Amino acid sequence: DTGVSQNPRHKITKRGQNVTFRCDPISEHNRLYWYRQTLGQGPEFLTYFQNEAQLEKSRLLSDRFSAERPKGSFSTLEIQRTEQGDSAMYLCASLSGQNTEAFFGQGTRLTVV
Amino acid sequence: ELKVEQNPLFLSMQEGKNYTIYCNYSTTSDRLYWYRQDPGKSLESLFVLLSNGAVKQEGRLMASLDTKARLSTLHITAAVHDLSATYFCAVDTRLFAGTASKLTFGTGTRLQVTL
């Protein structure tokens, strides 16, 4: 499979727990984005990596959120002390430096109960 | 702050009819994307428009970009039920020199094609 892969696809967690999501981009893509999408809304930008460097973070990304891309390949997004408002679909997208088109993964749907 | 507005937000149309979805944005950009999203699914890329006057067509869908008017349109010709989905436009922006470009999405247009 040569597409963007995200795991898990679904996550249900209790409020206050920590969760971690993983994104495996297309192998030659050095640019990676995380987005969050709530029901009935368009995706909102969270953060951006070029290789292993996190170059931009949205104001939406509170202190409870942290993202890493340690070797410039896969990326993780961790949410600490989850809140009900964190319930959303978390989308990862990747593209190469020369590419103009972003390819999105299937997303991880988080439900905080 | 960049705003990307789509209208209509919801569109119910009969099979065989034509209609246009509009996407207005508030800042300079020469790249615009259209995506399709089925319920519970991720985003499927439809079109990438890279310059003023760009027009692309795929099947019953045609997209255009007018960067001077900051407007893109997605035209649906002779709609069929399989086109039922939510359609998003997304504007590629680089707000400051040296920052990464990123996509800012509209709120989406939910299209329902009825038999």
mmCIF file of C-alpha atoms in Angstrom:
data_model
loop_
_atom_site.group_PDB
_atom_site.id
_atom_site.type_symbol
_atom_site.label_atom_id
_atom_site.label_comp_id
_atom_site.label_asym_id
_atom_site.label_seq_id
_atom_site.Cartn_x
_atom_site.Cartn_y
_atom_site.Cartn_z
ATOM 1 C CA ASP A 1 0.000 0.000 0.000
ATOM 2 C CA THR A 2 1.619 3.244 -1.099
ATOM 3 C CA GLY A 3 -0.851 5.667 0.479
ATOM 4 C CA VAL A 4 -0.819 7.553 3.776
ATOM 5 C CA SER A 5 -1.578 5.185 6.633
ATOM 6 C CA GLN A 6 -3.035 6.177 9.998
ATOM 7 C CA ASN A 7 -3.498 4.082 13.116
ATOM 8 C CA PRO A 8 -5.693 3.414 14.882
ATOM 9 C CA ARG A 9 -8.727 4.111 12.738
ATOM 10 C CA HIS A 10 -10.950 4.535 15.771
ATOM 11 C CA LYS A 11 -10.180 5.305 19.395
ATOM 12 C CA ILE A 12 -12.592 5.595 22.300
ATOM 13 C CA THR A 13 -11.090 6.888 25.506
ATOM 14 C CA LYS A 14 -12.220 8.168 28.853
ATOM 15 C CA ARG A 15 -11.813 11.808 29.669
ATOM 16 C CA GLY A 16 -8.451 12.475 31.256
ATOM 17 C CA GLN A 17 -6.629 9.645 29.525
ATOM 18 C CA ASN A 18 -3.730 10.121 27.122
ATOM 19 C CA VAL A 19 -3.931 8.939 23.530
ATOM 20 C CA THR A 20 -1.384 8.658 20.738
ATOM 21 C CA PHE A 21 -2.012 8.421 17.026
ATOM 22 C CA ARG A 22 0.408 7.388 14.328
ATOM 23 C CA CYS A 23 0.769 8.503 10.726
ATOM 24 C CA ASP A 24 2.935 6.804 8.122
ATOM 25 C CA PRO A 25 3.274 9.109 5.107
ATOM 26 C CA ILE A 26 4.056 8.106 1.569
ATOM 27 C CA SER A 27 7.693 7.032 1.734
ATOM 28 C CA GLU A 28 9.335 9.715 -0.376
ATOM 29 C CA HIS A 29 7.268 12.580 1.044
ATOM 30 C CA ASN A 30 9.206 14.919 3.298
ATOM 31 C CA ARG A 31 6.288 17.171 4.226
ATOM 32 C CA LEU A 32 3.671 16.028 6.717
ATOM 33 C CA TYR A 33 0.609 17.792 8.096
ATOM 34 C CA TRP A 34 -1.861 17.061 10.871
ATOM 35 C CA TYR A 35 -5.426 18.346 10.654
ATOM 36 C CA ARG A 36 -8.452 18.030 12.912
ATOM 37 C CA GLN A 37 -12.002 17.818 11.629
ATOM 38 C CA THR A 38 -15.107 18.079 13.775
ATOM 39 C CA LEU A 39 -18.537 17.061 12.597
ATOM 40 C CA GLY A 40 -19.936 19.297 9.896
ATOM 41 C CA GLN A 41 -16.768 21.363 9.577
ATOM 42 C CA GLY A 42 -13.821 21.489 7.250
ATOM 43 C CA PRO A 43 -10.427 20.225 8.415
ATOM 44 C CA GLU A 44 -8.412 22.661 10.548
ATOM 45 C CA PHE A 45 -4.629 22.839 10.392
ATOM 46 C CA LEU A 46 -2.805 21.678 13.513
ATOM 47 C CA THR A 47 0.866 21.327 12.686
ATOM 48 C CA TYR A 48 3.426 20.819 9.924
ATOM 49 C CA PHE A 49 6.701 18.910 9.617
ATOM 50 C CA GLN A 50 9.364 19.155 7.000
ATOM 51 C CA ASN A 51 11.472 16.071 7.489
ATOM 52 C CA GLU A 52 11.921 15.812 11.262
ATOM 53 C CA ALA A 53 11.528 19.522 11.944
ATOM 54 C CA GLN A 54 8.213 20.821 13.248
ATOM 55 C CA LEU A 55 8.034 24.142 11.413
ATOM 56 C CA GLU A 56 4.612 25.413 12.272
ATOM 57 C CA LYS A 57 1.966 24.915 14.929
ATOM 58 C CA SER A 58 -1.558 26.244 15.031
ATOM 59 C CA ARG A 59 -2.930 28.139 17.987
ATOM 60 C CA LEU A 60 -5.445 25.279 18.110
ATOM 61 C CA LEU A 61 -2.645 23.054 19.350
ATOM 62 C CA SER A 62 -2.849 23.529 23.113
ATOM 63 C CA ASP A 63 -0.185 22.454 25.575
ATOM 64 C CA ARG A 64 -1.922 19.086 25.869
ATOM 65 C CA PHE A 65 -1.080 18.298 22.256
ATOM 66 C CA SER A 66 2.351 17.268 21.084
ATOM 67 C CA ALA A 67 3.530 15.951 17.752
ATOM 68 C CA GLU A 68 6.788 14.364 16.729
ATOM 69 C CA ARG A 69 8.438 13.043 13.632
ATOM 70 C CA PRO A 70 11.662 11.661 15.042
ATOM 71 C CA LYS A 71 13.367 10.319 11.938
ATOM 72 C CA GLY A 72 11.538 12.262 9.320
ATOM 73 C CA SER A 73 9.389 9.288 8.450
ATOM 74 C CA PHE A 74 6.339 8.414 10.560
ATOM 75 C CA SER A 75 4.761 10.947 12.890
ATOM 76 C CA THR A 76 2.867 10.679 16.167
ATOM 77 C CA LEU A 77 0.285 13.006 17.656
ATOM 78 C CA GLU A 78 -0.270 12.707 21.394
ATOM 79 C CA ILE A 79 -3.104 14.255 23.346
ATOM 80 C CA GLN A 80 -2.694 14.341 27.109
ATOM 81 C CA ARG A 81 -5.561 14.571 29.591
ATOM 82 C CA THR A 82 -8.172 14.272 26.881
ATOM 83 C CA GLU A 83 -11.326 16.372 27.043
ATOM 84 C CA GLN A 84 -14.676 15.805 25.395
ATOM 85 C CA GLY A 85 -13.948 18.711 23.077
ATOM 86 C CA ASP A 86 -11.051 16.729 21.636
ATOM 87 C CA SER A 87 -13.497 14.331 19.999
ATOM 88 C CA ALA A 88 -12.880 14.681 16.272
ATOM 89 C CA MET A 89 -11.354 13.059 13.223
ATOM 90 C CA TYR A 90 -7.579 13.556 13.117
ATOM 91 C CA LEU A 91 -6.218 13.572 9.591
ATOM 92 C CA CYS A 92 -2.668 13.274 8.385
ATOM 93 C CA ALA A 93 -1.505 14.414 4.961
ATOM 94 C CA SER A 94 1.816 14.176 3.164
ATOM 95 C CA LEU A 95 3.417 15.531 0.026
ATOM 96 C CA SER A 96 6.843 15.712 -1.487
ATOM 97 C CA GLY A 97 8.825 18.897 -1.708
ATOM 98 C CA GLN A 98 8.093 19.231 -5.385
ATOM 99 C CA ASN A 99 4.561 17.981 -5.282
ATOM 100 C CA THR A 100 1.608 20.313 -5.265
ATOM 101 C CA GLU A 101 -0.931 17.745 -4.150
ATOM 102 C CA ALA A 102 -1.478 16.652 -0.558
ATOM 103 C CA PHE A 103 -2.544 13.062 0.025
ATOM 104 C CA PHE A 104 -4.660 12.381 3.076
ATOM 105 C CA GLY A 105 -4.791 9.276 5.237
ATOM 106 C CA GLN A 106 -8.009 7.614 6.314
ATOM 107 C CA GLY A 107 -7.945 9.475 9.604
ATOM 108 C CA THR A 108 -8.264 8.477 13.245
ATOM 109 C CA ARG A 109 -11.657 9.098 14.781
ATOM 110 C CA LEU A 110 -11.333 9.948 18.464
ATOM 111 C CA THR A 111 -14.284 9.773 20.837
ATOM 112 C CA VAL A 112 -13.768 11.012 24.389
ATOM 113 C CA VAL A 113 -16.433 9.791 26.794
ATOM 114 C CA GLU B 1 -7.097 35.862 9.141
ATOM 115 C CA LEU B 2 -7.781 33.911 5.986
ATOM 116 C CA LYS B 3 -11.415 33.075 5.389
ATOM 117 C CA VAL B 4 -12.606 30.485 2.923
ATOM 118 C CA GLU B 5 -16.324 30.492 2.325
ATOM 119 C CA GLN B 6 -18.342 28.037 0.344
ATOM 120 C CA ASN B 7 -21.882 28.292 -0.805
ATOM 121 C CA PRO B 8 -24.252 26.759 -0.691
ATOM 122 C CA LEU B 9 -23.576 24.773 2.475
ATOM 123 C CA PHE B 10 -26.173 22.228 1.505
ATOM 124 C CA LEU B 11 -27.426 21.386 -1.947
ATOM 125 C CA SER B 12 -30.179 18.967 -2.851
ATOM 126 C CA MET B 13 -30.513 18.418 -6.552
ATOM 127 C CA GLN B 14 -32.219 16.007 -8.862
ATOM 128 C CA GLU B 15 -30.361 13.618 -11.086
ATOM 129 C CA GLY B 16 -29.698 15.117 -14.481
ATOM 130 C CA LYS B 17 -29.576 18.712 -13.277
ATOM 131 C CA ASN B 18 -26.649 21.127 -13.376
ATOM 132 C CA TYR B 19 -25.383 23.231 -10.515
ATOM 133 C CA THR B 20 -22.369 25.230 -9.341
ATOM 134 C CA ILE B 21 -20.665 25.365 -5.963
ATOM 135 C CA TYR B 22 -18.777 28.557 -5.159
ATOM 136 C CA CYS B 23 -15.645 29.044 -3.105
ATOM 137 C CA ASN B 24 -14.549 32.552 -2.103
ATOM 138 C CA TYR B 25 -11.374 33.287 -0.221
ATOM 139 C CA SER B 26 -10.005 36.397 1.397
ATOM 140 C CA THR B 27 -6.276 36.413 0.651
ATOM 141 C CA THR B 28 -3.935 36.154 -2.283
ATOM 142 C CA SER B 29 -3.288 32.633 -3.405
ATOM 143 C CA ASP B 30 -2.647 30.962 -6.717
ATOM 144 C CA ARG B 31 -3.304 27.418 -5.597
ATOM 145 C CA LEU B 32 -6.662 25.967 -4.848
ATOM 146 C CA TYR B 33 -7.781 22.405 -4.267
ATOM 147 C CA TRP B 34 -11.089 20.614 -4.391
ATOM 148 C CA TYR B 35 -11.690 17.517 -2.303
ATOM 149 C CA ARG B 36 -14.529 15.081 -1.956
ATOM 150 C CA GLN B 37 -15.428 13.439 1.344
ATOM 151 C CA ASP B 38 -17.884 10.596 1.832
ATOM 152 C CA PRO B 39 -19.454 10.152 5.298
ATOM 153 C CA GLY B 40 -16.942 8.805 7.794
ATOM 154 C CA LYS B 41 -14.192 8.729 5.196
ATOM 155 C CA SER B 42 -11.093 10.749 4.469
ATOM 156 C CA LEU B 43 -10.558 13.320 1.756
ATOM 157 C CA GLU B 44 -10.218 12.382 -1.889
ATOM 158 C CA SER B 45 -8.395 14.844 -4.104
ATOM 159 C CA LEU B 46 -10.431 15.970 -7.096
ATOM 160 C CA PHE B 47 -8.636 18.942 -8.619
ATOM 161 C CA VAL B 48 -5.526 21.031 -8.117
ATOM 162 C CA LEU B 49 -5.772 24.492 -9.695
ATOM 163 C CA LEU B 50 -2.420 26.200 -9.951
ATOM 164 C CA SER B 51 -2.931 29.450 -11.808
ATOM 165 C CA ASN B 52 -5.389 32.149 -12.697
ATOM 166 C CA GLY B 53 -7.814 30.949 -15.329
ATOM 167 C CA ALA B 54 -7.084 27.279 -14.688
ATOM 168 C CA VAL B 55 -9.901 24.965 -15.653
ATOM 169 C CA LYS B 56 -9.946 21.236 -15.060
ATOM 170 C CA GLN B 57 -12.583 18.664 -15.843
ATOM 171 C CA GLU B 58 -13.100 15.099 -14.741
ATOM 172 C CA GLY B 59 -16.282 13.358 -15.730
ATOM 173 C CA ARG B 60 -19.273 15.399 -14.646
ATOM 174 C CA LEU B 61 -17.199 17.797 -12.546
ATOM 175 C CA MET B 62 -15.401 20.891 -13.760
ATOM 176 C CA ALA B 63 -13.414 23.280 -11.587
ATOM 177 C CA SER B 64 -12.128 26.752 -12.370
ATOM 178 C CA LEU B 65 -10.055 29.387 -10.637
ATOM 179 C CA ASP B 66 -10.142 33.178 -10.860
ATOM 180 C CA THR B 67 -7.366 34.463 -8.621
ATOM 181 C CA LYS B 68 -8.220 38.102 -9.250
ATOM 182 C CA ALA B 69 -11.752 37.610 -7.988
ATOM 183 C CA ARG B 70 -10.489 35.128 -5.354
ATOM 184 C CA LEU B 71 -13.137 32.729 -6.538
ATOM 185 C CA SER B 72 -13.244 29.106 -7.559
ATOM 186 C CA THR B 73 -16.221 27.200 -8.869
ATOM 187 C CA LEU B 74 -17.054 23.518 -9.027
ATOM 188 C CA HIS B 75 -19.636 22.866 -11.706
ATOM 189 C CA ILE B 76 -21.678 19.698 -11.747
ATOM 190 C CA THR B 77 -23.159 18.610 -15.038
ATOM 191 C CA ALA B 78 -26.066 16.165 -15.253
ATOM 192 C CA ALA B 79 -25.720 15.046 -11.649
ATOM 193 C CA VAL B 80 -25.929 11.379 -10.718
ATOM 194 C CA HIS B 81 -26.581 9.836 -7.312
ATOM 195 C CA ASP B 82 -22.947 8.690 -6.970
ATOM 196 C CA LEU B 83 -21.875 12.325 -6.705
ATOM 197 C CA SER B 84 -23.605 12.637 -3.329
ATOM 198 C CA ALA B 85 -20.877 13.638 -0.867
ATOM 199 C CA THR B 86 -19.413 16.690 0.845
ATOM 200 C CA TYR B 87 -17.143 18.843 -1.298
ATOM 201 C CA PHE B 88 -14.442 21.048 0.170
ATOM 202 C CA CYS B 89 -12.325 23.712 -1.398
ATOM 203 C CA ALA B 90 -8.960 24.441 0.202
ATOM 204 C CA VAL B 91 -6.679 27.405 -0.355
ATOM 205 C CA ASP B 92 -2.912 27.012 -0.211
ATOM 206 C CA THR B 93 -1.368 29.940 1.638
ATOM 207 C CA ARG B 94 1.995 30.997 2.855
ATOM 208 C CA LEU B 95 1.180 33.722 5.309
ATOM 209 C CA PHE B 96 4.690 34.905 5.970
ATOM 210 C CA ALA B 97 7.950 34.534 4.117
ATOM 211 C CA GLY B 98 9.811 31.493 5.303
ATOM 212 C CA THR B 99 6.776 29.704 6.730
ATOM 213 C CA ALA B 100 5.351 26.544 5.345
ATOM 214 C CA SER B 101 2.395 26.629 3.055
ATOM 215 C CA LYS B 102 -0.718 24.990 4.366
ATOM 216 C CA LEU B 103 -4.240 24.346 3.257
ATOM 217 C CA THR B 104 -7.110 26.300 4.727
ATOM 218 C CA PHE B 105 -10.415 24.569 4.094
ATOM 219 C CA GLY B 106 -13.865 25.909 3.509
ATOM 220 C CA THR B 107 -16.778 24.613 5.586
ATOM 221 C CA GLY B 108 -17.845 22.268 2.835
ATOM 222 C CA THR B 109 -20.897 21.826 0.635
ATOM 223 C CA ARG B 110 -22.996 18.778 1.337
ATOM 224 C CA LEU B 111 -24.417 17.594 -1.967
ATOM 225 C CA GLN B 112 -27.374 15.275 -2.087
ATOM 226 C CA VAL B 113 -28.456 14.018 -5.483
ATOM 227 C CA THR B 114 -31.931 12.575 -5.485
ATOM 228 C CA LEU B 115 -33.376 10.124 -7.971
#
